[in-house]
């Protein structure tokens, strides 16, 4: 047998003419684990399609040289691409789509063979071929809305005609990934077969096209024609528009704009329909939301790469231990067990251990109910947590997390005690929220083996772990802690030590700014409403109730000691006031709001006039504060502390600062983080805004570094 003739050879795409007469187009991006559509691949696709069109091939089969098909576009190229002016970006859309159209219009039948993921642009390539064959591992989806954009390679047009209006809109506005069976039943795949017979099955399907038993030209035409009126009825259109509005809410325009473009193109043929898609794509690509979401994607990749590099020096973690089986300790034990690291859980009280185990039982029961784990897996998770009142067996632990109450003396005693029981290579960490790691290290014989490992509540849901480098922590200690956090499925960010570290150091000035607003006459209900409309998952008053007003009042004292110049307040804060009155928030049913458990066991938040009038007694003014002023005062305080963290070297990059806020505090993703927020406004305008509030005190003092940035018209992000 002779080797197949190569009819096109690029760097990322090769086309061979097989003995069967079928042209096989293989996508295989060099030096990459997965295929992504970058400009190189797009250019080569054009040349490859031309080569097929002018060859003797009787059919085309598109395959991947990787373990997945194509996972999407190359997002690292988006930042520059989206900066193109409207006309140029529209021209880019036209030019790129011409390639997909040429593929669709080939004089021969075509099929995509999908083993693994075909997402975004990858799926759009598959939609341009006449047929799609998947293995059981095929996964299809349009993730574009997650980046604030819509499909741009004809996906909105072809999917609507192939899957029907409602299914196509559902795929596009949800960004969901669909398994092979779902893709088959919705018509996105024509067949699903075992991976080892993909090639022969694809050949057979192409032969059927050639023999006329599959009318590929009719299938092709259907993707290019307008939809018939009965295929997109008024009620269906109303449904998809309302679903898009719900999916995007106020802050995310992509679902609404994508669905509007789809609906506007229903009665259009391919060329005109694509114009609607191009316009929507360009409009979305130019929104700040898309810019911010694309940056967040790139930032997530950056954090993964950085953590992987740091973790390369780690000691293996086969067994862990946690001290304190409370809210945090119980959560840490469960997460460790769930992700495959058995853990000892120590407390001083049996009651604490019982609570910790209850948490693990509750969480694992939920996964079992959802069908995400089997009964045997659940049992294995529970068996991996060893509750204990003693330090017996601690010598087997590779990492220990201290999670006892937030009290320096108690922590010092516990840390010194546990250190005696550990093997020399073990890493000891503290989950303290605010206390300086270098300070805690003073109680230890081996401070180099100690660092912070700060989880967020609830541990199972919150993705961030701050790994805090004390002044004596060794790189090996940091590496092992980062590796353990990753193994637990979390995103670690290494931060240098200071009271509150990164996230709480920034959160507490925000709470300080909130307390000043209340002092000056703001109604906390207005503050919550305004900040939730700004995009926060909850306003500051509600957040304080969730965190615990007692916890916050205590942490505020620690922060005041750490940063007396700006975090010690010379007035009676509403946080101290409520704390002194025994209002602790959700934990005792009374804080800024009142809480009651409903019949489903869920906490209901209610307003209580007596709480409102009580708070009024400490307000020094009853001034109506404008919504805009509320946002500005809170955001300026938060942003300036973020700038100080970066300038003080608490983190190395703007990316880490912003990702800490997004992952640790729920900073609105569409705004991209505090430094990104300053960038969006421009440093100069931000400084002018902050100066307007200068009289409120040192929290509002602009740093010299930021002023210099403003003068030089610099940004935090390129
Ligand atoms: P918690 O009060 O729920 O639990 C503390 C547990 O520690 C209790 O079970 C207690 O019996 C146990 N304990 C006390 N002294 C002990 C000792 N000497 N040895 C062993 N166990 C002992 O507290 P929590 O909310 O889980 O907080 C624990 C730590 O995590 C604190 O440092 C806190 O600042 C930090 N943290 C809390 C949160 C949060 O939202 N709750 C978030 C991040 C970090």
XYZ file of C-alpha atoms and ligand atoms in Angstrom:
762
model
C 0.000 0.000 0.000
C 1.375 3.419 -0.866
C 1.262 6.186 1.716
C -1.568 8.646 1.074
C -0.824 11.686 -1.059
C -0.574 14.889 0.911
C -2.611 17.549 -0.852
C -2.080 20.255 1.731
C 0.593 20.568 4.385
C 0.477 23.415 6.853
C 1.831 23.696 10.391
C -1.509 23.003 12.073
C -3.487 21.310 9.294
C -2.669 18.521 6.931
C -4.892 17.122 4.185
C -4.198 13.655 2.782
C -5.965 11.991 -0.084
C -6.700 8.491 1.200
C -6.797 5.413 -1.040
C -10.586 5.497 -0.707
C -10.583 8.840 -2.543
C -11.633 10.656 0.637
C -9.633 13.710 1.680
C -8.773 13.559 5.370
C -8.228 16.957 6.947
C -6.362 16.632 10.250
C -6.331 19.496 12.750
C -3.210 19.278 14.876
C -1.851 22.491 16.333
C 1.899 22.131 16.912
C 3.289 22.287 20.464
C -0.152 22.386 22.019
C -2.060 19.893 24.155
C -5.354 20.802 22.471
C -6.516 22.307 19.194
C -7.700 25.914 19.365
C -8.622 28.122 16.448
C -5.868 30.671 16.310
C -5.144 32.877 13.340
C -2.634 30.321 12.023
C -5.211 27.548 12.018
C -7.855 29.779 10.443
C -5.476 30.806 7.652
C -4.489 27.215 7.057
C -8.109 26.090 7.043
C -8.721 28.429 4.147
C -5.791 26.985 2.194
C -6.757 23.414 3.107
C -10.370 23.859 1.958
C -9.167 25.361 -1.311
C -6.824 22.401 -1.779
C -9.717 19.963 -1.242
C -11.995 21.889 -3.613
C -9.436 21.754 -6.395
C -8.393 18.130 -5.798
C -9.757 14.842 -7.065
C -11.190 14.034 -3.613
C -14.684 12.563 -3.715
C -15.475 13.558 -0.096
C -13.970 15.261 2.952
C -13.491 13.945 6.475
C -12.359 16.395 9.197
C -10.558 14.768 12.123
C -8.343 15.864 14.990
C -4.789 14.781 15.672
C -5.359 15.402 19.421
C -7.382 13.572 22.039
C -10.165 16.167 21.661
C -11.489 17.827 18.498
C -11.156 21.634 18.837
C -11.835 23.207 22.238
C -12.622 26.688 20.922
C -10.922 29.814 19.684
C -7.535 30.937 20.966
C -8.705 33.335 23.662
C -5.216 34.767 24.101
C -5.685 36.401 20.664
C -8.997 38.013 21.671
C -7.566 40.943 23.616
C -5.864 42.371 20.530
C -8.593 41.247 18.128
C -11.330 42.980 20.122
C -9.378 46.228 20.003
C -9.858 46.430 16.231
C -12.222 49.219 15.197
C -15.739 48.185 14.189
C -15.083 48.226 10.454
C -11.955 46.112 10.696
C -13.498 43.627 13.086
C -16.502 43.270 10.778
C -14.120 42.658 7.886
C -12.343 40.000 9.968
C -15.723 38.305 10.590
C -16.497 38.362 6.855
C -13.128 36.961 5.941
C -13.199 34.190 8.538
C -16.736 33.203 7.713
C -15.844 32.974 4.056
C -13.622 30.017 5.032
C -16.456 28.248 6.852
C -18.815 28.998 3.956
C -16.307 27.552 1.491
C -16.128 24.423 3.611
C -19.923 24.184 3.627
C -20.070 24.772 -0.145
C -17.477 22.178 -1.194
C -18.461 20.271 -4.326
C -18.197 17.016 -2.348
C -19.905 15.709 0.822
C -18.169 16.377 4.136
C -18.215 14.976 7.645
C -16.675 15.975 11.003
C -15.448 13.179 13.225
C -15.679 14.262 16.854
C -13.827 12.366 19.545
C -13.754 14.518 22.707
C -14.575 18.179 22.886
C -15.878 20.286 20.003
C -16.566 23.624 21.607
C -17.131 27.139 20.293
C -15.272 27.556 16.997
C -14.641 23.793 16.996
C -18.354 23.101 17.019
C -18.878 25.796 14.382
C -16.470 23.983 12.075
C -18.461 20.784 12.593
C -21.691 22.635 11.807
C -20.222 23.786 8.497
C -19.741 20.180 7.330
C -22.705 18.188 6.013
C -22.580 15.485 8.693
C -21.282 15.056 12.221
C -20.244 11.735 13.720
C -19.314 11.546 17.410
C -17.734 8.992 19.693
C -19.274 8.389 23.108
C -16.697 10.848 24.438
C -17.923 13.685 22.200
C -18.843 16.875 24.057
C -20.434 19.779 22.203
C -21.221 23.322 23.288
C -21.049 27.048 22.730
C -19.126 28.557 25.666
C -18.926 32.047 24.071
C -21.425 33.769 26.413
C -19.095 32.994 29.295
C -16.664 35.379 27.635
C -19.362 37.969 27.011
C -19.603 37.273 23.268
C -21.640 35.063 20.921
C -20.554 32.468 18.347
C -18.883 34.266 15.452
C -18.129 31.570 12.860
C -21.724 31.071 11.742
C -22.774 29.137 14.860
C -25.897 31.176 15.572
C -27.103 30.708 11.999
C -26.328 27.022 11.420
C -27.270 25.830 14.929
C -30.672 27.517 14.695
C -31.424 25.823 11.389
C -30.054 22.456 12.464
C -31.309 22.199 16.059
C -34.364 24.426 15.918
C -34.768 27.859 17.451
C -35.354 26.882 21.056
C -32.601 24.265 21.342
C -30.047 26.449 19.570
C -30.847 29.412 21.817
C -30.692 27.202 24.882
C -27.211 25.969 23.902
C -25.982 29.453 23.073
C -27.315 31.336 26.095
C -26.437 28.660 28.636
C -22.903 27.999 27.389
C -23.554 24.420 28.542
C -21.477 21.451 27.425
C -23.571 18.599 26.056
C -22.617 14.950 26.113
C -22.798 12.753 22.991
C -26.237 11.300 23.769
C -27.778 14.753 24.281
C -26.098 16.067 21.132
C -27.454 13.068 19.220
C -31.020 13.457 20.442
C -31.044 17.176 19.630
C -29.766 16.544 16.102
C -26.331 18.126 16.461
C -24.750 14.715 15.887
C -26.023 12.411 13.140
C -24.637 9.294 14.804
C -22.591 8.154 17.782
C -20.299 5.119 17.585
C -17.458 3.591 19.598
C -14.194 5.507 19.229
C -12.380 2.613 17.561
C -14.799 2.477 14.620
C -15.101 6.229 14.049
C -13.059 6.267 10.853
C -14.768 3.328 9.188
C -18.208 4.617 10.203
C -17.426 8.079 8.820
C -16.257 6.487 5.567
C -19.482 4.483 5.387
C -21.564 7.630 5.943
C -19.705 9.473 3.193
C -20.226 6.481 0.897
C -23.949 6.710 1.617
C -23.840 10.370 0.616
C -22.105 9.436 -2.617
C -24.536 6.603 -3.261
C -27.460 8.956 -2.721
C -28.948 7.219 0.319
C -28.047 10.277 2.420
C -29.199 13.462 0.713
C -26.314 15.603 1.893
C -27.193 18.459 -0.425
C -30.616 18.737 1.186
C -29.039 18.672 4.654
C -26.616 21.366 3.553
C -29.323 23.522 2.023
C -31.368 23.355 5.207
C -28.519 25.052 7.103
C -28.429 27.848 4.539
C -32.121 28.584 4.106
C -34.457 30.811 6.123
C -36.526 29.022 8.753
C -40.119 28.294 7.828
C -42.645 30.365 9.746
C -43.961 27.333 11.662
C -40.413 26.509 12.808
C -40.124 29.783 14.674
C -43.493 30.828 15.979
C -44.229 34.030 17.878
C -44.562 32.202 21.231
C -41.233 30.428 20.610
C -39.579 33.741 19.830
C -41.068 35.267 22.976
C -39.776 32.276 24.979
C -36.208 32.476 23.764
C -36.095 36.228 24.267
C -37.327 35.923 27.811
C -34.872 33.073 28.524
C -32.033 35.247 27.166
C -33.034 38.139 29.375
C -33.113 35.886 32.420
C -29.746 34.364 31.567
C -28.015 37.695 31.081
C -29.779 39.639 33.809
C -28.871 43.289 33.621
C -25.120 43.038 33.521
C -24.351 40.420 30.888
C -25.527 41.569 27.438
C -24.370 38.534 25.406
C -27.440 36.256 25.697
C -29.878 39.024 24.741
C -27.805 40.339 21.830
C -27.118 36.811 20.528
C -30.791 35.859 20.638
C -31.855 39.155 19.083
C -29.466 38.479 16.193
C -30.798 34.929 15.836
C -34.392 36.134 15.792
C -33.639 38.953 13.348
C -32.062 36.381 11.001
C -34.829 33.763 11.075
C -36.290 34.768 7.734
C -32.886 35.306 6.103
C -30.738 33.138 3.900
C -27.162 32.389 4.954
C -25.442 35.534 3.706
C -27.893 37.935 5.289
C -28.250 35.851 8.463
C -24.483 35.897 8.914
C -24.529 39.696 8.721
C -26.739 39.724 11.814
C -24.303 37.426 13.592
C -21.281 39.550 12.620
C -22.931 42.695 13.929
C -23.840 41.038 17.223
C -20.332 39.610 17.561
C -18.659 42.979 16.966
C -21.063 44.792 19.253
C -20.380 42.295 22.053
C -16.628 42.140 21.462
C -16.528 45.892 22.025
C -18.330 45.816 25.371
C -16.262 46.301 28.536
C -17.973 43.145 29.856
C -16.390 40.995 27.119
C -13.013 42.640 27.773
C -13.313 41.875 31.480
C -14.528 38.292 31.043
C -11.802 37.513 28.512
C -9.214 38.917 30.927
C -10.657 36.784 33.749
C -10.294 33.693 31.572
C -6.665 34.593 30.846
C -6.122 35.391 34.538
C -7.455 31.982 35.539
C -4.987 30.368 33.143
C -2.199 32.507 34.590
C -3.033 31.418 38.138
C -3.068 27.757 37.108
C 0.305 28.064 35.402
C 1.819 29.935 38.342
C 0.499 27.439 40.899
C 1.749 24.526 38.836
C 5.214 26.039 38.704
C 5.278 26.686 42.464
C 3.885 23.219 43.257
C 6.606 21.488 41.265
C 8.842 21.589 44.371
C 6.185 20.146 46.695
C 6.514 17.152 49.002
C 3.781 14.597 48.292
C 0.699 14.921 50.498
C -0.736 11.491 51.227
C -2.341 12.297 54.544
C -3.488 15.519 56.200
C -4.792 16.679 59.568
C -7.012 19.542 60.676
C -7.281 20.945 64.180
C -10.659 22.381 65.122
C -13.780 20.715 63.743
C -15.922 23.856 63.517
C -17.457 25.516 60.477
C -14.089 25.735 58.734
C -12.332 22.639 60.113
C -15.336 20.437 59.267
C -15.440 21.889 55.748
C -11.699 21.423 55.225
C -11.858 17.796 56.416
C -14.722 17.051 54.043
C -13.065 18.718 51.053
C -9.806 16.876 51.703
C -11.579 13.515 51.980
C -13.699 14.235 48.902
C -10.633 14.960 46.799
C -8.719 11.883 47.892
C -6.524 12.934 50.825
C -7.481 11.101 54.046
C -7.528 13.461 57.012
C -7.397 13.388 60.796
C -9.850 15.851 62.370
C -9.037 16.890 65.921
C -11.076 18.942 68.349
C -11.135 19.420 72.104
C -14.816 18.573 72.362
C -16.720 15.510 71.159
C -19.555 17.871 70.278
C -17.237 19.705 67.843
C -16.248 16.404 66.211
C -19.895 15.398 65.879
C -20.690 18.708 64.193
C -17.756 18.282 61.819
C -18.902 14.779 60.848
C -22.496 16.004 60.472
C -21.270 18.533 57.913
C -19.447 15.837 55.941
C -22.518 13.579 56.084
C -24.795 16.367 54.890
C -22.547 17.419 51.982
C -21.875 13.861 50.813
C -25.594 12.963 51.062
C -26.304 15.861 48.723
C -23.812 14.544 46.147
C -25.291 11.063 46.456
C -28.803 12.426 45.916
C -27.644 14.302 42.815
C -26.122 11.071 41.507
C -22.624 12.565 41.490
C -21.217 9.827 43.752
C -22.265 6.259 44.574
C -23.146 5.013 48.064
C -19.792 3.197 48.201
C -17.927 6.371 47.217
C -19.787 8.306 49.877
C -18.808 5.756 52.493
C -15.193 5.954 51.359
C -15.247 9.745 51.777
C -16.687 9.500 55.275
C -14.210 6.748 56.206
C -11.358 9.021 55.090
C -12.133 11.445 57.912
C -10.765 10.215 61.246
C -12.269 12.249 64.121
C -10.066 12.346 67.201
C -9.634 14.101 70.532
C -5.922 13.212 70.684
C -2.772 13.970 68.710
C -2.201 10.240 68.170
C -1.292 9.563 64.517
C -0.416 13.212 63.820
C 3.113 11.990 63.037
C 1.671 10.476 59.839
C 0.364 13.820 58.513
C 2.149 15.564 55.636
C 0.136 18.773 56.045
C -1.725 20.097 59.082
C -4.288 22.912 58.959
C -4.996 24.693 62.224
C -8.613 25.968 62.288
C -9.347 26.690 65.949
C -10.955 29.909 67.139
C -9.518 33.256 65.996
C -7.512 34.056 69.109
C -3.744 34.618 69.057
C -3.127 33.007 72.438
C -5.179 29.913 71.691
C -3.584 29.578 68.252
C -0.062 30.018 69.671
C -0.684 27.304 72.233
C -2.243 24.886 69.758
C 0.427 25.445 67.091
C 3.284 24.919 69.568
C 1.556 21.775 70.874
C 0.947 20.202 67.488
C 4.448 21.004 66.237
C 5.835 18.562 68.831
C 3.860 15.715 67.290
C 4.863 16.193 63.629
C 7.466 14.518 61.456
C 10.289 16.844 60.348
C 9.048 17.197 56.759
C 5.449 17.990 57.714
C 4.019 21.374 56.807
C 2.019 23.223 59.449
C -0.492 25.855 58.332
C -3.053 28.150 59.896
C -6.484 29.033 58.537
C -6.492 32.309 60.463
C -8.516 35.028 58.743
C -6.569 38.003 59.975
C -3.657 37.255 62.315
C -0.185 37.797 60.868
C 1.502 34.518 59.933
C 4.939 35.840 60.885
C 3.544 36.669 64.319
C 2.089 33.184 64.795
C 5.375 31.669 63.594
C 7.136 33.124 66.646
C 5.589 30.408 68.823
C 7.218 27.685 66.703
C 10.550 25.840 66.740
C 10.488 25.305 62.974
C 8.926 28.481 61.545
C 10.230 27.586 58.081
C 7.708 24.714 58.003
C 4.799 27.058 58.704
C 2.588 29.240 56.480
C -1.006 30.397 56.145
C -3.666 28.378 54.339
C -6.731 30.573 54.309
C -9.934 28.942 53.076
C -13.217 30.756 52.559
C -16.611 29.858 53.934
C -18.296 27.596 52.830
C -15.172 25.596 52.038
C -16.905 23.202 49.641
C -18.145 26.049 47.428
C -15.546 28.800 47.614
C -12.767 28.287 45.046
C -10.009 30.416 46.578
C -7.269 29.481 49.047
C -4.795 32.180 50.051
C -1.405 30.625 50.790
C 0.364 33.092 53.034
C 4.117 33.361 53.068
C 5.376 34.395 56.521
C 8.824 35.977 56.786
C 10.327 32.589 57.716
C 8.189 30.234 55.549
C 10.368 28.133 53.235
C 9.610 27.823 49.525
C 9.150 24.082 50.075
C 6.443 24.821 52.659
C 4.673 27.168 50.245
C 5.009 24.638 47.413
C 3.508 21.780 49.444
C 0.617 23.960 50.633
C -0.089 25.156 47.087
C -0.034 21.543 45.852
C -2.420 20.432 48.606
C -4.816 23.307 47.798
C -4.754 22.308 44.131
C -5.328 18.670 44.998
C -8.385 19.825 46.954
C -9.728 21.382 43.738
C -9.075 24.947 44.886
C -7.325 27.886 43.233
C -4.366 28.880 45.392
C -2.913 32.397 45.322
C 0.357 32.946 47.179
C 0.315 36.183 49.141
C 2.859 37.822 51.395
C 2.034 38.273 55.021
C 0.162 41.206 56.540
C -2.906 41.428 58.777
C -5.923 40.243 56.758
C -3.601 39.070 53.949
C -5.077 40.048 50.591
C -8.816 39.460 50.670
C -9.689 40.507 54.214
C -7.261 43.400 54.098
C -9.367 44.719 51.212
C -12.744 43.662 52.612
C -12.355 45.459 55.923
C -11.805 48.966 54.512
C -14.970 48.291 52.496
C -16.761 47.482 55.766
C -15.175 50.623 57.232
C -16.537 52.668 54.335
C -19.933 51.046 54.921
C -19.845 51.995 58.605
C -19.069 55.614 57.615
C -22.021 55.655 55.228
C -24.333 54.465 57.990
C -22.834 57.033 60.385
C -23.538 59.741 57.835
C -27.182 58.836 57.484
C -27.395 56.118 54.821
C -30.079 53.489 55.225
C -28.416 50.046 55.130
C -31.310 48.755 53.003
C -30.433 51.347 50.352
C -26.764 50.424 50.547
C -27.548 46.736 50.005
C -29.936 47.498 47.158
C -27.447 49.761 45.402
C -24.476 47.412 45.770
C -26.510 44.418 44.615
C -27.572 46.429 41.569
C -23.876 47.226 41.041
C -23.377 43.478 40.712
C -22.344 42.149 44.144
C -24.049 38.894 45.134
C -25.041 40.597 48.402
C -24.785 44.078 49.832
C -22.438 44.826 52.749
C -25.086 44.712 55.501
C -26.305 41.309 54.390
C -22.705 40.137 53.923
C -21.908 41.161 57.499
C -24.879 39.100 58.702
C -23.571 36.107 56.749
C -19.946 36.507 57.921
C -21.151 37.029 61.504
C -21.154 40.481 63.095
C -19.203 39.116 66.082
C -16.559 37.687 63.740
C -16.402 40.958 61.796
C -16.174 43.086 64.960
C -13.333 40.906 66.204
C -11.511 41.000 62.872
C -11.950 44.780 62.700
C -9.984 45.051 65.953
C -7.173 42.941 64.528
C -7.146 45.055 61.377
C -7.186 48.265 63.463
C -4.077 47.051 65.302
C -2.414 46.139 62.009
C -3.258 49.364 60.185
C -4.012 51.913 62.919
C -3.507 54.855 60.571
C -6.539 54.028 58.460
C -8.486 51.082 59.909
C -8.987 52.444 63.440
C -12.202 54.410 63.444
C -12.820 57.368 65.730
C -16.596 56.856 65.770
C -18.940 54.184 67.072
C -19.279 51.857 64.092
C -22.578 50.133 63.379
C -20.667 46.836 63.457
C -19.467 47.363 67.044
C -22.861 48.757 67.998
C -24.794 45.688 66.817
C -22.155 43.348 68.235
C -22.403 44.970 71.669
C -26.156 44.433 71.543
C -25.737 40.715 70.896
C -26.805 40.905 67.238
C -24.466 38.477 65.498
C -26.223 38.123 62.162
C -27.489 34.865 60.722
C -25.901 32.744 63.427
C -28.336 34.033 66.099
C -31.130 35.159 63.793
C -30.622 38.899 64.293
C -28.253 41.322 62.634
C -29.087 44.062 60.146
C -31.948 41.781 59.169
C -33.925 39.216 61.103
C -33.732 35.555 60.086
C -36.163 32.711 60.412
C -35.988 29.168 59.115
C -38.810 28.309 56.718
C -40.512 24.920 56.323
C -37.788 23.819 53.851
C -35.092 24.554 56.399
C -33.927 27.648 54.499
C -33.075 30.889 56.279
C -35.445 33.683 55.345
C -34.173 37.262 55.525
C -36.690 39.752 56.871
C -36.778 43.439 57.624
C -37.383 44.514 61.188
C -38.424 48.118 61.911
C -37.037 47.925 65.434
C -33.553 47.153 64.069
C -33.816 50.068 61.642
C -34.835 52.560 64.343
C -32.206 51.150 66.685
C -29.460 51.818 64.125
C -30.772 55.354 63.617
C -29.777 56.131 67.206
C -26.075 56.030 66.292
C -26.372 57.992 63.065
C -24.918 61.470 63.342
C -26.983 62.699 60.399
C -30.150 61.651 58.645
C -28.967 62.712 55.235
C -30.390 61.066 52.138
C -27.293 59.686 50.395
C -27.467 59.419 46.647
C -27.064 55.937 45.095
C -24.051 57.089 43.164
C -22.305 58.357 46.284
C -22.926 55.000 47.983
C -21.215 53.126 45.149
C -18.351 55.600 44.938
C -17.570 55.656 48.653
C -17.586 51.869 48.951
C -15.734 51.131 45.727
C -13.094 53.831 46.149
C -12.175 52.527 49.614
C -11.972 48.966 48.301
C -10.014 49.869 45.164
C -7.493 52.004 47.027
C -6.722 49.209 49.491
C -6.230 46.870 46.523
C -3.749 49.352 45.062
C -1.923 49.475 48.418
C -1.721 45.646 48.499
C -0.098 45.659 45.073
C 2.264 48.501 45.969
C 3.202 46.797 49.271
C 4.030 43.582 47.401
C 1.347 41.505 49.161
C 0.775 40.004 45.720
C 3.001 40.292 42.676
C 0.489 41.119 39.969
C -2.773 42.947 39.281
C -4.129 39.587 38.118
C -3.644 37.991 41.538
C -5.244 40.963 43.299
C -8.323 40.966 41.089
C -8.685 37.196 41.029
C -8.475 37.154 44.835
C -11.447 39.513 44.936
C -13.443 37.684 42.274
C -12.861 34.215 43.751
C -12.755 35.128 47.441
C -15.372 37.872 47.725
C -17.615 37.415 44.704
C -16.485 40.722 43.144
C -18.785 41.074 40.092
C -17.089 39.083 37.322
C -18.340 41.357 34.577
C -16.392 44.208 36.184
C -13.223 42.127 36.304
C -11.888 43.154 39.745
C -10.913 46.327 41.595
C -7.831 47.210 39.530
C -9.660 46.451 36.323
C -12.397 48.778 37.619
C -9.827 51.557 38.015
C -8.540 50.799 34.506
C -12.043 51.007 33.067
C -12.445 54.463 34.566
C -8.881 55.571 33.893
C -6.455 56.164 36.774
C -6.710 59.918 36.427
C -10.474 60.011 36.712
C -10.327 57.540 39.580
C -7.870 59.780 41.473
C -10.145 62.787 40.928
C -13.066 60.765 42.264
C -11.116 59.579 45.316
C -9.931 63.129 46.030
C -13.547 64.231 46.210
C -13.937 61.970 49.261
C -10.546 62.796 50.803
C -12.126 64.467 53.819
C -13.585 61.102 54.876
C -10.121 60.133 56.083
C -7.054 58.047 55.255
C -9.021 55.190 53.639
C -9.590 57.630 50.781
C -6.001 58.798 50.459
C -4.677 58.196 46.951
C -1.229 56.585 46.932
C 1.731 58.308 45.308
C 2.103 55.288 43.015
C -1.421 55.615 41.672
C -0.967 59.355 41.119
C 2.177 58.630 39.142
C 0.273 56.055 37.084
C -2.467 58.596 36.435
C 0.053 61.216 35.345
C 1.717 58.743 32.997
C -1.698 57.523 31.768
C -0.729 53.969 32.665
C -2.987 51.016 33.294
C -2.786 47.909 35.472
C -3.597 45.688 32.486
C -2.068 45.948 29.022
P -15.644 27.624 64.958
O -15.881 28.316 66.254
O -16.799 27.154 64.166
O -14.735 26.339 65.225
C -13.608 26.340 66.034
C -13.430 24.891 66.526
O -12.181 24.812 67.150
C -14.476 24.463 67.545
O -15.021 23.217 67.153
C -13.676 24.323 68.828
O -14.174 23.274 69.679
C -12.320 23.988 68.285
N -11.225 24.270 69.189
C -11.055 25.330 70.013
N -9.878 25.208 70.672
C -9.298 24.053 70.249
C -8.102 23.397 70.559
N -7.269 23.871 71.463
N -7.831 22.244 69.910
C -8.692 21.738 69.010
N -9.843 22.329 68.685
C -10.145 23.473 69.307
O -14.703 28.565 64.140
P -14.529 28.679 62.559
O -15.492 29.650 62.031
O -14.455 27.323 61.983
O -13.105 29.383 62.464
C -11.898 28.681 62.664
C -10.749 29.495 62.097
O -10.972 29.711 60.706
C -10.578 30.879 62.706
O -9.221 31.184 62.758
C -11.298 31.773 61.719
O -10.813 33.097 61.741
C -10.932 31.111 60.431
N -11.858 31.372 59.318
C -13.180 31.425 59.520
C -14.030 31.686 58.454
C -15.522 31.717 58.637
O -16.211 32.312 57.789
N -16.057 31.095 59.662
C -13.490 31.882 57.176
C -12.119 31.793 56.983
C -11.306 31.546 58.078
